[in-house]
XYZ file of C-alpha atoms in Angstrom:
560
model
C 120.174 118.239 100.880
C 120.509 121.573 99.006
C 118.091 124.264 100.062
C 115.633 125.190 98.087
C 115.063 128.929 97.246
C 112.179 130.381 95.247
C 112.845 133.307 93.181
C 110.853 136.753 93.453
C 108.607 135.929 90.080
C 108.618 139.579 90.027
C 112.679 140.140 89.511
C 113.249 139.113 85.963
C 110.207 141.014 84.723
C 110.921 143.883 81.959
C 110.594 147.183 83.522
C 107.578 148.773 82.529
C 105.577 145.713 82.318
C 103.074 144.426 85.269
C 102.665 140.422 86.267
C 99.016 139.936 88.462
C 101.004 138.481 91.726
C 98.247 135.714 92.433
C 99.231 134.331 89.433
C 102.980 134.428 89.757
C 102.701 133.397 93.276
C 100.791 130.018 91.800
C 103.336 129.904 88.849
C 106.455 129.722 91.695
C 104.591 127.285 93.757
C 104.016 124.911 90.539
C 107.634 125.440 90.215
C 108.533 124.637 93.726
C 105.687 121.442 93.677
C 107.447 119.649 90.175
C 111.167 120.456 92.254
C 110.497 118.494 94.783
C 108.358 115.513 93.118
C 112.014 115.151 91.051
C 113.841 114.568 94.063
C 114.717 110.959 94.841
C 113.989 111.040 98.698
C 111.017 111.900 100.130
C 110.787 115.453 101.481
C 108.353 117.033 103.901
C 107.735 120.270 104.997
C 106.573 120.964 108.377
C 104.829 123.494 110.857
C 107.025 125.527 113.160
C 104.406 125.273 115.811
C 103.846 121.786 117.636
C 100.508 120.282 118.823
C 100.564 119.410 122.288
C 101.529 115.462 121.801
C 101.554 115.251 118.260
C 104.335 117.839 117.093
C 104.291 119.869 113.672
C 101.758 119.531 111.159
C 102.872 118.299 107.987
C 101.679 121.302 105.182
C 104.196 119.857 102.297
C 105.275 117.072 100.923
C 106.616 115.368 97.508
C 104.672 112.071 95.383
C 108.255 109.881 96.703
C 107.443 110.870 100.509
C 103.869 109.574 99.797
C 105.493 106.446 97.804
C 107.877 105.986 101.008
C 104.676 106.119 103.338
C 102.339 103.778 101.251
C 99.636 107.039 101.518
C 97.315 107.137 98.621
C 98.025 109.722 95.697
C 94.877 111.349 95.827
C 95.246 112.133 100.001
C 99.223 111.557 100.302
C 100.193 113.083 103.924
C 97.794 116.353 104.264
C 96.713 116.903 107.927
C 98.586 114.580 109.857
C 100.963 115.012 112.410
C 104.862 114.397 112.035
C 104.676 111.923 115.310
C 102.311 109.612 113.529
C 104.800 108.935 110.713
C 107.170 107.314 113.742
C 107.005 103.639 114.719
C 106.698 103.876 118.474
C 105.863 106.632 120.814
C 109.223 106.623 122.252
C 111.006 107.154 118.897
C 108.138 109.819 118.122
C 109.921 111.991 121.268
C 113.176 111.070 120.224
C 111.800 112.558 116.756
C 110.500 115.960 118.437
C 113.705 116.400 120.783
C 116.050 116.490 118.199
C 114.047 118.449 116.188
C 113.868 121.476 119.335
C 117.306 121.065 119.351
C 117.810 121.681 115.628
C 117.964 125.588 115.814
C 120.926 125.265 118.298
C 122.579 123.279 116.274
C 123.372 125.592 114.060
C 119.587 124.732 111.721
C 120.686 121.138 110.475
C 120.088 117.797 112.391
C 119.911 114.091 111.615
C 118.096 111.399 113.199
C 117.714 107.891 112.441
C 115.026 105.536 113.429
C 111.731 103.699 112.261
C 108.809 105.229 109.746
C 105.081 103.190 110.000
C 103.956 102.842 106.859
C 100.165 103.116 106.290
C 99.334 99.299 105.127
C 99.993 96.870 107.916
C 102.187 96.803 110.055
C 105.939 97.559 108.509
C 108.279 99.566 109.561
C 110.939 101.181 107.543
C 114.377 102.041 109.210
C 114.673 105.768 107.905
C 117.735 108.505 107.839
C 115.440 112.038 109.000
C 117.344 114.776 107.885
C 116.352 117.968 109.269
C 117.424 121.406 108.503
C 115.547 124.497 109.965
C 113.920 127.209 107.961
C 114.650 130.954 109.367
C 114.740 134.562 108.893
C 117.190 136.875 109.525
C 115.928 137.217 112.723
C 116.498 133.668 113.827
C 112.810 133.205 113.574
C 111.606 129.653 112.401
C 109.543 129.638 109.270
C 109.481 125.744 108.988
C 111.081 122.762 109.595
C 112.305 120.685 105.549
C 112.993 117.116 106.148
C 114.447 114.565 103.861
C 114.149 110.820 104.287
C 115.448 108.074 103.232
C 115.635 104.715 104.033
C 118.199 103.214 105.966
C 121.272 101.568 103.661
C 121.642 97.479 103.995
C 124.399 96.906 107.077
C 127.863 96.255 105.588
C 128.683 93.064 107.411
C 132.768 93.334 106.971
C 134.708 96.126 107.682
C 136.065 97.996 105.129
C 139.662 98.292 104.150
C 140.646 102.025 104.676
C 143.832 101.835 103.742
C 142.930 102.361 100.066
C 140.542 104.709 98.483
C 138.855 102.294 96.317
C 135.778 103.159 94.296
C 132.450 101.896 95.265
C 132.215 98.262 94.207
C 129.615 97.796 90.709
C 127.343 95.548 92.330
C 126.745 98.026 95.070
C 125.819 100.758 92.234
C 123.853 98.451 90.185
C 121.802 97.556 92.995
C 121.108 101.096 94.232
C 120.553 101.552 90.368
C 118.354 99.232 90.546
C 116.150 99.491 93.312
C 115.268 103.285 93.067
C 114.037 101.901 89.419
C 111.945 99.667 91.113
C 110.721 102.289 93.436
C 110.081 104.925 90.963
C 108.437 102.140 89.173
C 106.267 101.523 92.045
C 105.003 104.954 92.451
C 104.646 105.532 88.471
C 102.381 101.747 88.944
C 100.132 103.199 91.161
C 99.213 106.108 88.971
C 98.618 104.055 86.268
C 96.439 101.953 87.602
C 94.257 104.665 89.057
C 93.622 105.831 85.271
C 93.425 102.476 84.062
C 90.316 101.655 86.845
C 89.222 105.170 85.868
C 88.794 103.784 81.981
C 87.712 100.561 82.716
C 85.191 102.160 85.168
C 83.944 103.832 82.053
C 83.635 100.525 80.171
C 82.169 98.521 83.350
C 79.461 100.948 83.746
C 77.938 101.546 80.387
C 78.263 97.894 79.442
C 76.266 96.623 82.787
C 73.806 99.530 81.974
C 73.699 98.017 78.611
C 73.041 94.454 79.714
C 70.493 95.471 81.784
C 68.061 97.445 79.470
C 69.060 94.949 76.468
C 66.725 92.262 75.570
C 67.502 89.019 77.746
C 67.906 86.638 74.647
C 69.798 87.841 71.226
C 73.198 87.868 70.316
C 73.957 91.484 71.360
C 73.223 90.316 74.322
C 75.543 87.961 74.796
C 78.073 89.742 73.301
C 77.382 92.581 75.611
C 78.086 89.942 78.345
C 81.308 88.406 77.099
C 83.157 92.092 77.069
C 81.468 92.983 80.769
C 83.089 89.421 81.819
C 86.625 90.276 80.521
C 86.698 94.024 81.710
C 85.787 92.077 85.346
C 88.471 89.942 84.509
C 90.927 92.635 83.955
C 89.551 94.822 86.934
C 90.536 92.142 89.579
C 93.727 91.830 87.660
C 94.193 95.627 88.104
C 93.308 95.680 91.951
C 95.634 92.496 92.891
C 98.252 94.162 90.894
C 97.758 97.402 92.723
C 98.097 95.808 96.023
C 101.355 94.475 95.473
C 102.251 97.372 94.315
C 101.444 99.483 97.180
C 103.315 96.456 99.301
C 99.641 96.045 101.477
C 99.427 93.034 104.308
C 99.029 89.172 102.896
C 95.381 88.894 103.169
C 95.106 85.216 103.052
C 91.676 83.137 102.750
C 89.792 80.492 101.622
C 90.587 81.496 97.627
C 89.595 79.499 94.579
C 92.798 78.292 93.098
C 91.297 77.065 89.976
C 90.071 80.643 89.419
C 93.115 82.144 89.989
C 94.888 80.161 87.491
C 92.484 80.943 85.034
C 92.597 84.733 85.244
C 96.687 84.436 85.469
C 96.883 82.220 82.834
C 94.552 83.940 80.418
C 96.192 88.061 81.304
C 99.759 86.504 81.332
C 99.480 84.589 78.064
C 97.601 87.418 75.930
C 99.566 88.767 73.635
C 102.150 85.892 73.597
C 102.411 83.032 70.295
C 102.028 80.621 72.189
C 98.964 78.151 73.051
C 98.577 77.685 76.262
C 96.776 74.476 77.468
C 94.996 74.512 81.167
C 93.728 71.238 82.638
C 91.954 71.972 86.482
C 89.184 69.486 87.441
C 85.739 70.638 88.285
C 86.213 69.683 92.075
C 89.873 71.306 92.613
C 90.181 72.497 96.014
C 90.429 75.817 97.357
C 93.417 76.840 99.745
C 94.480 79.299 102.220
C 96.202 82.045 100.311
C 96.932 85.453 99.703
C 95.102 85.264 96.291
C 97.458 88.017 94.317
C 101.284 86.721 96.146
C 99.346 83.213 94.010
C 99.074 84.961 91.207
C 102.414 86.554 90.981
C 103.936 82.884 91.454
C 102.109 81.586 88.344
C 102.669 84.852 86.269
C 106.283 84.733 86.960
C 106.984 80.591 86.166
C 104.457 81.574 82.479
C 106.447 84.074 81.422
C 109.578 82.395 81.729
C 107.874 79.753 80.089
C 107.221 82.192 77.287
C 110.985 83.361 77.129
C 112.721 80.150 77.226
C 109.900 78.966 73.880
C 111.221 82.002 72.197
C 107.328 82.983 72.347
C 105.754 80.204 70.211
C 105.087 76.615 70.539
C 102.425 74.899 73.453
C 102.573 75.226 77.528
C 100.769 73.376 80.495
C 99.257 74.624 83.205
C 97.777 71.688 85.136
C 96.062 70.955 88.819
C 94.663 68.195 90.735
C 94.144 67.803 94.049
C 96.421 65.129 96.219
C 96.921 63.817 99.740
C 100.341 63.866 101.393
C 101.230 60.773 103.680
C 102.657 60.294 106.627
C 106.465 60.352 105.795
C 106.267 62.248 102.619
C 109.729 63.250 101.871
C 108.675 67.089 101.344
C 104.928 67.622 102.677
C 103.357 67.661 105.864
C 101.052 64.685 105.821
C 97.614 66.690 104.375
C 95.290 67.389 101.693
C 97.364 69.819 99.080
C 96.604 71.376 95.822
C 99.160 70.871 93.217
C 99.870 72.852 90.389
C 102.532 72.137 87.595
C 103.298 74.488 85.045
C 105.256 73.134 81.966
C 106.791 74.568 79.069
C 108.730 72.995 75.874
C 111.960 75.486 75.185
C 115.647 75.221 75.880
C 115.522 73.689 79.288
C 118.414 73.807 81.669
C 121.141 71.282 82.198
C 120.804 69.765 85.803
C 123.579 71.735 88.035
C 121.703 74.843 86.557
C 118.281 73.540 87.595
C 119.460 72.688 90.812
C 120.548 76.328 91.503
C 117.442 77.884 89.726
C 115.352 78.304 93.213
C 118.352 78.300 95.789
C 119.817 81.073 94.381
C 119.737 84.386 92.119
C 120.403 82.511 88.948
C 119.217 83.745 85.703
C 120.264 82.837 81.824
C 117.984 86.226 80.549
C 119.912 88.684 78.857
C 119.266 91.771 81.297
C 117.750 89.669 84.099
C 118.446 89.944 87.764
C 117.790 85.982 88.739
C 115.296 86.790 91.713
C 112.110 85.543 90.306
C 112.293 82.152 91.071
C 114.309 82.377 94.597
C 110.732 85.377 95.142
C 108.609 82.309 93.835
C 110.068 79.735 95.822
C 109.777 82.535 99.404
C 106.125 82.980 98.582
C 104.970 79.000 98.204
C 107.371 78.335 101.753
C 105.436 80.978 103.800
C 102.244 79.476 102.364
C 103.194 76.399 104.280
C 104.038 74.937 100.648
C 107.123 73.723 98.612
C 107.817 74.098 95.308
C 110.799 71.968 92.739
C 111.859 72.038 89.514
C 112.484 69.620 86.699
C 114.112 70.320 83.647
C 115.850 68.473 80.432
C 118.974 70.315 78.001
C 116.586 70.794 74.328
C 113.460 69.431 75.570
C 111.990 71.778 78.635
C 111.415 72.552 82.070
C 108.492 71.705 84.581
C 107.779 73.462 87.934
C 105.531 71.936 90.212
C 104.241 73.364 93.092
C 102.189 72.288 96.383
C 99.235 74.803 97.948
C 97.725 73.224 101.345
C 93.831 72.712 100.945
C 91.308 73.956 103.054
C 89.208 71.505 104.492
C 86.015 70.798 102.474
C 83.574 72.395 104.321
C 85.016 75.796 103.391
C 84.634 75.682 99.851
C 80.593 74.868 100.170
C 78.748 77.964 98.840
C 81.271 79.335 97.109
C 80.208 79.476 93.449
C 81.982 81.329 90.916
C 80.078 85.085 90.663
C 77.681 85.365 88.088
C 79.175 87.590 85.223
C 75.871 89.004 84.525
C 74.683 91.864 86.864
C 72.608 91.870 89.733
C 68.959 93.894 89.189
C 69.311 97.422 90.223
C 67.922 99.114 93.321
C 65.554 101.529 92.634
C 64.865 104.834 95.218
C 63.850 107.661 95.906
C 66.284 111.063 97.012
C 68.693 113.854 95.433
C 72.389 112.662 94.533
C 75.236 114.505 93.626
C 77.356 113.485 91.376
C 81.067 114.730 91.970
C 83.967 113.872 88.589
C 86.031 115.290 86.343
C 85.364 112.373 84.041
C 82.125 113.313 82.304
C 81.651 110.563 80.179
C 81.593 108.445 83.707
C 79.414 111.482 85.353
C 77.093 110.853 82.129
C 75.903 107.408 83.018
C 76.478 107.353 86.541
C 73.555 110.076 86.065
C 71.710 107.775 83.329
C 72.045 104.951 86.294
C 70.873 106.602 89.302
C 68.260 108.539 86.961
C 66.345 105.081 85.903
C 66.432 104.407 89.249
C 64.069 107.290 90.266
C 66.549 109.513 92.091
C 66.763 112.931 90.952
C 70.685 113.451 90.201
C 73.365 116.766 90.009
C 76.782 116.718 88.421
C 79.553 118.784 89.581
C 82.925 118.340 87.391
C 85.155 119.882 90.177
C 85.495 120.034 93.421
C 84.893 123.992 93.776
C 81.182 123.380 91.563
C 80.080 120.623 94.276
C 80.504 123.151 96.626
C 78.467 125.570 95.278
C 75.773 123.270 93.890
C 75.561 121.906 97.331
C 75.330 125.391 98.766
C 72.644 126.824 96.330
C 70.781 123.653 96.462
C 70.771 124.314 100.828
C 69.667 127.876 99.972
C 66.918 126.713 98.128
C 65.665 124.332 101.135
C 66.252 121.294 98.672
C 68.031 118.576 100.677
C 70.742 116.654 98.998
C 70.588 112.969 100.245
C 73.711 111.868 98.408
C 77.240 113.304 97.403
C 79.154 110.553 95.330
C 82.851 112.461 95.487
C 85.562 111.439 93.390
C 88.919 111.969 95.224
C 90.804 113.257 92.376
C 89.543 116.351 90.779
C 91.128 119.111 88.487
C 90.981 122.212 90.192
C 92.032 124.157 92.951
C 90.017 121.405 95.714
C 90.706 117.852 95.780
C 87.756 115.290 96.681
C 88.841 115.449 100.227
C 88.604 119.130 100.644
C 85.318 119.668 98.768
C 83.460 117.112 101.013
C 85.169 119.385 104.460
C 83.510 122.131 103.074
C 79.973 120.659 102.256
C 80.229 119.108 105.829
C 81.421 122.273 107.644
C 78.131 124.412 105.949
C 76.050 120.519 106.651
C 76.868 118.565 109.130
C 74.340 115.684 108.512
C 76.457 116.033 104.762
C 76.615 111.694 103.314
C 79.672 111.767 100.925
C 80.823 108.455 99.498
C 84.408 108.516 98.270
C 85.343 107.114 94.951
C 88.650 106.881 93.066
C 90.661 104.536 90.787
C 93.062 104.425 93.099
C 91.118 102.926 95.834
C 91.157 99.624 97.812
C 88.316 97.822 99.453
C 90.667 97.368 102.546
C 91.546 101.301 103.510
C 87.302 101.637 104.105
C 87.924 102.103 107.715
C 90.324 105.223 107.314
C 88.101 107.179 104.530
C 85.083 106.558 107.171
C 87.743 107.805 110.002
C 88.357 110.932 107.560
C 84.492 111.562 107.552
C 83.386 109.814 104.375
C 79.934 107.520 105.010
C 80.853 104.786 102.273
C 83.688 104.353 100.090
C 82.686 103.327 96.166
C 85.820 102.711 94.281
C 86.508 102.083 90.865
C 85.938 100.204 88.599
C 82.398 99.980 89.295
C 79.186 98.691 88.116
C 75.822 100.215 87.370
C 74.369 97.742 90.150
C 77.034 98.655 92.167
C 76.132 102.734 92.665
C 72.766 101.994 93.142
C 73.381 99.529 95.903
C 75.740 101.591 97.412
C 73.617 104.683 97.535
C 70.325 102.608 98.363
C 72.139 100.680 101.625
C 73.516 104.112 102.732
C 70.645 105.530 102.679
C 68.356 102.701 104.301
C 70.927 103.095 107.426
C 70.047 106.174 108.272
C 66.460 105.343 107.857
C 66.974 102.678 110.228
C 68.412 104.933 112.770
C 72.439 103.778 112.527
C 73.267 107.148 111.501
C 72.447 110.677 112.629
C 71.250 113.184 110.013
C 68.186 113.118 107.511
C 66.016 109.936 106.315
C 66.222 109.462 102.973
């Protein structure tokens, strides 16, 4: 990796004229921050000092180390420790020893071994390499790392008796994969904006159901836009999870629902009509709910592609019961699910290969869709097949295990209207750079009967919170987005409002934000997560069962 150097902002200016060195000092250190979010592999800068077990603080790193990591955007890697990006305590050490050792060897190291990544429980093989920062003295400044994950093993030896170029294939898929990445990373901003917006939407249209008359026709259109922005806000978050590569998080899930939202976001936009036939009883099964999803999306699309966009598709369920001796299913209740389409179809020895291998007919496609497709129904304890005619079309059909009845009692579709909001009583700050979101987030929690502050950075919540202190007038509430414009992220602004109040509540919101990384905000000293999207119901119940804990004695600070 080629060192990076920062250049005096003060050499290149015309003699005579004067620069204010804060701001050239911030102008070098937005040059040095877009550097190294450019670079391809991820890139950390660390503390010369190290923590008695835990090594060098991380101070710096870029949006691809983050990426590599699965941290969120809005926190990335900001104090932690070095040793808790490696995968076992032993490999930590190894980490730190050949780091010490760095200096004498002559500042540059490299160490290979595993990287935890922040969802579950993967581990990424990783190439660290190290090179030491120092003075002419010999004195360490800090320590740069790069990283990079480990290349796929070369099973044969090469020939070395020639000097052959790298094969295509091997460039194409190294093309190909840091697309995919950078894709990835790019994803996970956009969706964070896009549940930013749809928050927006969400929130005033739930407001607006609620103070609208109950029968009329505003009404109910009011209702039919809040159902499709829900629609497209679980669409968003399952999305978003693949896309940050979390755990399978299988359960009892409503199949015929999921084929309905699939079907519906996959087909808009599309000429063709797409038929869906799912009984009223359909079983549920055991599954990760968005891995489901990316099945069906996947076999529509082609679909769509092979029907030159136009013309009618199937999507069709029912539930069945596998006997003993089945020549493909374990004897058991199964839902199955066929999707059909009427385009060019496949001749057999190409349908045969279609989910045993990469295969593909696309113009620009890569042929690992349906082999993906076919991994995601086995691990489900499923099977999937294919059927397909030259001229007249193709049908997949796959097979979902069932749960067993009893777990499917209960479990009615949720209401599209929203719940009635909680009304209270207390002082709530409200923490975004959005204002039109800040505007009726304050509207909400106003009609509610608390009284309600805005901040639109993190620097203002400070000193709101800190004049409002002064003044002997007790905040009960800071609702904190994470990512603010300014100077102090979310993150930062609520360490400060805890370090002048301890007994400080701060709920963390952000688009960018998962139900399942709760535990970790709380860990980072946040009472309540509330991310986005959100509805009006939704802050106020938030706020409300906050506060009722503390009344109840389950956490320390002031009642409400």
């Amino acid at each position: 990796m080629s060192s990076l150097v920062v250049e005096n902002p003060r050499s290149r200016i015309p003699e005579g004229l004067t620069v204010d060195p804060v701001s050239a000092a911030h102008m070098a250190n937005s040059f040095l921050r877009t550097a190294l979010d450019q670079a391809s592999e991820g890139i950390m800068i660390v503390a010369p000092a190290f923590q008695p077990h835990l090594g060098p603080r991380i101070l710096l790193h870029n949006t691809r180390m983050a990426a590599l990591v699965g941290a969120e955007p809005s926190r990335g890697l900001c104090d932690r420790f070095l040793t808790q990006l490696a995968a076992t305590e032993e490999e930590a050490g190894d980490l730190l020893r050949v780091l010490r050792c760095t200096v004498k060897q002559g500042g540059a190291a490299q160490w290979e071994g595993g990287m935890k990544t922040f969802f579950g429980d993967k581990v990424v093989r990783c190439i660290w390499r190290i090179r030491a920062v120092m003075d002419e003295h010999g004195r360490v400044y800090n320590y740069t790392l790069a990283v990079t994950p480990s290349p796929t093993p070369v099973t044969a030896a090469p020939d070395r008796s020639s000097f052959s170029p790298v094969p295509a294939p091997a460039v194409t898929d190294d093309s190909r994969r840091l697309r995919n990445d950078n894709l990835a990373t790019m994803a996970i901003g956009v969706f964070h904006d896009l549940n930013n917006l749809l928050g927006i939407m969400m929130t005033n249209l739930s407001e607006a159901v609620t103070i609208s008359p109950a029968q009329g026709q505003v009404r109910s259109h009011v209702e039919e836009a809040l159902a499709a922005a829900r629609q497209a806000c679980d669409f968003v978050k399952e999305t978003m999870r693949m896309a940050k590569g979390m755990p399978e998080n299988r359960a009892p899930s409503d199949v015929a629902q999921i084929i309905r939202m699939t079907a519906r976001i996959t087909q808009s936009g599309s000429g063709v009509n797409l038929h869906m036939s799912l009984p009223k009883d359909l079983w549920w099964a055991m599954a990760d709910a968005p891995r489901i999803s990316q099945v069906l999306q996947n076999l529509i699309l082609n679909g769509i592609q092979a029907m030159n966009n136009r013309g009618h598709m199937d999507v069709l369920a029912r539930n069945i019961v596998a006997p003993q001796g089945h020549h493909a299913l374990r004897p058991g209740p199964y839902v199955e699910i066929l999707v059909r389409d009427r385009g060019c179809g496949m001749d057999p020895e190409d349908a045969a290969r279609a989910l045993h291998e990469s295969f593909t007919r696309k113009e620009n496609g890569n042929g690992v869709g349906l082999t993906t497709c076919k991994h995601i129904i086995t691990e489900h304890g499923g099977q999937i097949a294919v059927s397909s005619m030259k001229n007249v079309g193709t049908e997949f059909m796959f097979w979902l295990p069932a749960t067993q009845p009893q777990q499917q009692q209960g479990k009615d579709a949720a209401p599209m209207t929203p719940p009635r909001v909680r009304s209270g009583l207390g002082t709530i700050l409200v923490v975004d750079d959005e204002e039109r979101l800040r505007n009726v987030v304050h509207a909400v929690l106003k009609r509610c009967g608390y009284r309600v502050f805005e901040a639109s950075n993190g620097e203002d919540a400070v000193q709101t919170y800190r004049q409002l202190l002064r003044q002997n007038d007790d905040v009960d509430m800071v609702i904190m987005d994470l990512t603010l414009k300014g100077t102090l992220s979310g993150e930062q602004a609520m360490k400060e409002i805890c370090a002048m109040d301890p007994s400080a509540r701060v709920i963390a919101s952000s688009g960018g934000m998962l139900e399942e990384s709760r535990e970790g905000f709380i860990s980072e000293g946040f009472c309540d997560i509330l991310p986005k999207p959100y509805l009006a119901a939704d802050v106020a119940d938030v706020v409300h069962q906050v506060l009722m804990k503390d009344i109840k004695g389950e956490h320390s600070g002031r009642a409400a």
